[in-house]
mmCIF file of C-alpha atoms in Angstrom:
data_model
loop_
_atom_site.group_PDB
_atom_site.id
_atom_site.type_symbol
_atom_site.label_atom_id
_atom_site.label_comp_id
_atom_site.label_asym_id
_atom_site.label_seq_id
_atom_site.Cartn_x
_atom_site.Cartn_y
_atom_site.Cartn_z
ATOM 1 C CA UNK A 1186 100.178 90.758 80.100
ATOM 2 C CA UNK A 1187 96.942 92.722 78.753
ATOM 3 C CA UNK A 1188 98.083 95.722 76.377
ATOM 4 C CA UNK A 1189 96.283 99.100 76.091
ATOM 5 C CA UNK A 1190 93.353 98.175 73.604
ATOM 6 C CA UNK A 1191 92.012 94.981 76.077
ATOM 7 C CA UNK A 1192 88.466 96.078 77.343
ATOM 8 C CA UNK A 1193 89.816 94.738 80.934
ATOM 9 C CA UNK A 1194 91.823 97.719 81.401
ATOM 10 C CA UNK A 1195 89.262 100.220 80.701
ATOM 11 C CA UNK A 1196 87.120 98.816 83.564
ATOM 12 C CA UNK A 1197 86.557 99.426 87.519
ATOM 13 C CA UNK A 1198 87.957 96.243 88.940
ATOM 14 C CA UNK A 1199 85.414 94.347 91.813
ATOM 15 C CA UNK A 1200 86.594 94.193 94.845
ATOM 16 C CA UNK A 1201 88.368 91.029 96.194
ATOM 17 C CA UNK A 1202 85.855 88.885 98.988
ATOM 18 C CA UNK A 1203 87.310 85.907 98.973
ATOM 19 C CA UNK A 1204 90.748 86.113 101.168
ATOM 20 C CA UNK A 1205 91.479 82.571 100.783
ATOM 21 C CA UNK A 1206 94.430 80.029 99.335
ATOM 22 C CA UNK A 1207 93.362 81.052 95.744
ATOM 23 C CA UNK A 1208 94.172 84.897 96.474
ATOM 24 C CA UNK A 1209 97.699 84.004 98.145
ATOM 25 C CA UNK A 1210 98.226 81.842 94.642
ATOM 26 C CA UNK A 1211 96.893 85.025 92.504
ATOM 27 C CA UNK A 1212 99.411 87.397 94.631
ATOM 28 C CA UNK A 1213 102.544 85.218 93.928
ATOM 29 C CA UNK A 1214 101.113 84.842 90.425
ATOM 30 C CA UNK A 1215 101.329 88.436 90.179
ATOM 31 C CA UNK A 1216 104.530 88.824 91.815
ATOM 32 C CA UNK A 1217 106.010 86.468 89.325
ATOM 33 C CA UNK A 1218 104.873 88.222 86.201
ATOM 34 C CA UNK A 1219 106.108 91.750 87.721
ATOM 35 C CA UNK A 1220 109.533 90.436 87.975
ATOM 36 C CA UNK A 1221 109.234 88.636 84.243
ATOM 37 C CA UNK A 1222 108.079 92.027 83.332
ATOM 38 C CA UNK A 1223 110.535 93.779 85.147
ATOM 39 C CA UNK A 1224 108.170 96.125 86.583
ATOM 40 C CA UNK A 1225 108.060 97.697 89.553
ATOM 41 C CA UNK A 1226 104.095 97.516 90.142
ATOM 42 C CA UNK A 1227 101.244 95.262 88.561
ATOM 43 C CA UNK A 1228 97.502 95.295 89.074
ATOM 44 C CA UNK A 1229 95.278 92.246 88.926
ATOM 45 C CA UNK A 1230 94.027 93.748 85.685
ATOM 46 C CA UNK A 1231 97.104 93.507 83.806
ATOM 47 C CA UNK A 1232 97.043 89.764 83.715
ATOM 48 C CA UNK A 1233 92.967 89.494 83.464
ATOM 49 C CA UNK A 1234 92.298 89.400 86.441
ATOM 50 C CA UNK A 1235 89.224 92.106 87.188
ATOM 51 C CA UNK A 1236 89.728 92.248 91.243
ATOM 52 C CA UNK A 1237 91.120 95.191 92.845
ATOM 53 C CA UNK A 1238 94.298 93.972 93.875
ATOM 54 C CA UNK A 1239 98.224 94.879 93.027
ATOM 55 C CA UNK A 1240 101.591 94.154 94.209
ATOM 56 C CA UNK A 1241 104.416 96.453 94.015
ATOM 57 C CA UNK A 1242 108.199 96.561 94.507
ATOM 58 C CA UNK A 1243 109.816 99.617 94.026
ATOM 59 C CA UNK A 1244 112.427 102.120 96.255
ATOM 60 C CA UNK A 1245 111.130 105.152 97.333
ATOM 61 C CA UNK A 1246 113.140 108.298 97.192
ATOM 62 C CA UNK A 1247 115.615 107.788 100.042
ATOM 63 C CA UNK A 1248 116.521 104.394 98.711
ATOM 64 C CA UNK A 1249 114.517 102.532 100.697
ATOM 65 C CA UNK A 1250 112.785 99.006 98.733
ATOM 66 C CA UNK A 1251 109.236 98.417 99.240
ATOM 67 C CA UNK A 1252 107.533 94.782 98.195
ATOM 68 C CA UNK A 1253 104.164 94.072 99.091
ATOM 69 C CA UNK A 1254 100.737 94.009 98.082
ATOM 70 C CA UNK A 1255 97.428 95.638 98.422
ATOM 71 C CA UNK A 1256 93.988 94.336 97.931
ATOM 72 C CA UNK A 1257 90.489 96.658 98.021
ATOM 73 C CA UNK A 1258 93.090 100.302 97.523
ATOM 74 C CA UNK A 1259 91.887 103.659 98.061
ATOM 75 C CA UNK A 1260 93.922 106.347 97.481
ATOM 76 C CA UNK A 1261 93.573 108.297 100.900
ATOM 77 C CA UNK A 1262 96.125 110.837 100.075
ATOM 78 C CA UNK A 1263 98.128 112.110 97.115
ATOM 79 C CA UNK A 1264 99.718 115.658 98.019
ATOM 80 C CA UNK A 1265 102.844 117.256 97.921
ATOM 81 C CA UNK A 1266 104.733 119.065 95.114
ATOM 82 C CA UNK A 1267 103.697 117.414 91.551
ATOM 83 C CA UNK A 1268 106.743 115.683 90.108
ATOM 84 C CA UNK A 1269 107.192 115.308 86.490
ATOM 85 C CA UNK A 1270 109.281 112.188 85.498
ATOM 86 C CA UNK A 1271 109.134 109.562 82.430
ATOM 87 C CA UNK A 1272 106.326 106.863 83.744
ATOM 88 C CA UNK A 1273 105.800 103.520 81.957
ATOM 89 C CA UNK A 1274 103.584 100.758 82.055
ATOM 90 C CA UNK A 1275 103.562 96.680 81.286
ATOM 91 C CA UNK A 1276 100.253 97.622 79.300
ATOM 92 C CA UNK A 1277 102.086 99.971 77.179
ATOM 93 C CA UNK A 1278 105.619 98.490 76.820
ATOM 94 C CA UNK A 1279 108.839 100.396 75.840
ATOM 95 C CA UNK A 1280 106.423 103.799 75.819
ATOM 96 C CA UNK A 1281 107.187 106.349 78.595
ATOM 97 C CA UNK A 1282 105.846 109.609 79.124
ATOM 98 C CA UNK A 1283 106.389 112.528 81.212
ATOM 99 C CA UNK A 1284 103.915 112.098 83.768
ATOM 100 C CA UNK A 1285 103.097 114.485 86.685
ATOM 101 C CA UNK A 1286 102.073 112.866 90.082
ATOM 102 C CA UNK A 1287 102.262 113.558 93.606
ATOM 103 C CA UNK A 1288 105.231 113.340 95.900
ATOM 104 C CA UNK A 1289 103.514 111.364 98.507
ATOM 105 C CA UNK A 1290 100.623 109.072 98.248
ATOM 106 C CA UNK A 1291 99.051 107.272 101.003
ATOM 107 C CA UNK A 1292 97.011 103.894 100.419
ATOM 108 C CA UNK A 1293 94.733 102.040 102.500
ATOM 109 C CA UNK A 1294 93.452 98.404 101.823
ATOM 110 C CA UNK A 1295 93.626 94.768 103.572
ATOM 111 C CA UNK A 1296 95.927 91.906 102.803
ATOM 112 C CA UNK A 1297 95.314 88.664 101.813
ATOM 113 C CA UNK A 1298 94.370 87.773 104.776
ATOM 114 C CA UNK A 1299 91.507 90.666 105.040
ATOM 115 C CA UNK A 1300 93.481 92.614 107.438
ATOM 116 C CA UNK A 1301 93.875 96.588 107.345
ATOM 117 C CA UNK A 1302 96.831 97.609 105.553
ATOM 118 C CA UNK A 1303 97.929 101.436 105.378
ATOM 119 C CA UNK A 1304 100.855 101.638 102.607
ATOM 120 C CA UNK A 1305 102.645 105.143 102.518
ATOM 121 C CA UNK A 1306 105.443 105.951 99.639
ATOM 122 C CA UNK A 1307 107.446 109.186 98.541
ATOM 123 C CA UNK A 1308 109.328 109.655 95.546
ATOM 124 C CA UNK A 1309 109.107 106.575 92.951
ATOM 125 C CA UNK A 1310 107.096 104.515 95.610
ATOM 126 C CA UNK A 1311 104.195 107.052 95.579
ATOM 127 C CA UNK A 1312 104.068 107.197 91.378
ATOM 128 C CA UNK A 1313 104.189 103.585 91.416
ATOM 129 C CA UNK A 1314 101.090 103.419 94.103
ATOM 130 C CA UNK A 1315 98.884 106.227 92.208
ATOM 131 C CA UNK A 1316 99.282 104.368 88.801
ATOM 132 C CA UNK A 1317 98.540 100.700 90.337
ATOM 133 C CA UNK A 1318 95.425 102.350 91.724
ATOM 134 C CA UNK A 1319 94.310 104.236 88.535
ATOM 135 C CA UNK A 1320 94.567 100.323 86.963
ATOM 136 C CA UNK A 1321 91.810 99.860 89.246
ATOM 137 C CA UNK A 1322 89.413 102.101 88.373
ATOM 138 C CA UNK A 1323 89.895 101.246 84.882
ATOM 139 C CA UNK A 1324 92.532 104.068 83.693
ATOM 140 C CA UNK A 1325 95.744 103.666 82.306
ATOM 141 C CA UNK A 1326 98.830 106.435 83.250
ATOM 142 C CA UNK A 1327 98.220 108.145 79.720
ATOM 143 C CA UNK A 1328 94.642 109.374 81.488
ATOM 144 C CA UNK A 1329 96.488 111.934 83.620
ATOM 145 C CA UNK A 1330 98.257 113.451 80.917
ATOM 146 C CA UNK A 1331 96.690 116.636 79.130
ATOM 147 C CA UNK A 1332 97.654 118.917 76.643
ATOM 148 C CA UNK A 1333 100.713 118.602 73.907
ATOM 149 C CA UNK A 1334 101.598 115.552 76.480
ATOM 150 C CA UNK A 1335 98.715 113.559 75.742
ATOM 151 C CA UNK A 1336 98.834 113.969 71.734
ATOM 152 C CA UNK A 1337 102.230 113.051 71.729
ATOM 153 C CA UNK A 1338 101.270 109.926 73.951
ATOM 154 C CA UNK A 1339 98.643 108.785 71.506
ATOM 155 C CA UNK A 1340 100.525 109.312 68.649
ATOM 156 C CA UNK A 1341 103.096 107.282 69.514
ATOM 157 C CA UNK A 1342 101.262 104.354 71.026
ATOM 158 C CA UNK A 1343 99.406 104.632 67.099
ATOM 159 C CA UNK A 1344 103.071 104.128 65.779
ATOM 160 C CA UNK A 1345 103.978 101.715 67.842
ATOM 161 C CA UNK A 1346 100.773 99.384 67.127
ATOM 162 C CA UNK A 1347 101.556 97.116 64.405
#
């Protein structure tokens, strides 16, 4: 798992083109580092990997569990009321910070097979899809966080670096 520090976070991700047998072994990959991790989301950036691609499992706020994956994101549609809630990250272990992010989010991509996926999430399931596509463009959760927020973020990711 990259940490905060590793250039390969800090860096737009290319897009996947090759939707072949390697890509299905990179998703499970991916998959089974999430679940090591216990996390709930992981971008291909995370482990090294510089392609825009992440998988996710995470419940949304009715309850319902999500598992998937989405290669190529965009972000169509983040709205709603801004919810703030402790967020974490695998890049930043044991740190979490009030965050605020949308309600809903809305994603559009393709599969591993290069087809059109639409992935829409509420609740947990929309933070989870906002930060896996801010991975992508090279930003890390802390980025969305301003103010007092942010200085207590960064002071405490100093502390916590040996």
């Amino acid at each position: 798992m990259r940490r905060l520090g590793d250039p390969v976070l800090r860096t737009e991700c290319d897009p996947v083109r090759a939707f072949d047998s390697s890509l299905e072994r990179l998703v499970d990959d991916m998959f089974v580092s999430m679940y090591e991790a216990q996390g709930a989301g992981l971008a291909a950036n995370q482990i090294g990997v510089p392609l825009q691609l992440f998988v996710y499992d995470c419940k949304d706020d009715k309850g319902r569990r999500h598992v998937g994956h989405v290669a190529n994101p965009t972000l169509v549609e983040a709205d709603g009321e801004l919810v703030s809630e402790p967020e974490g990250c695998l890049s930043l272990p044991g740190l979490h910070f009030t965050t605020a992010r949308h309600a809903r989010a809305v994603v559009e991509g393709v599969d591993i097979k290069g087809k059109p996926v639409r992935v829409q999430g509420t609740g947990y399931f929309a933070r989870c899809l906002q930060h896996e596509c801010g991975h992508l463009r090279g930003e890390v959760y802390i980025d969305v966080l301003s103010g007092e927020a942010r200085r207590e973020a960064m002071r405490a990711i100093r502390a916590a670096q040996p």
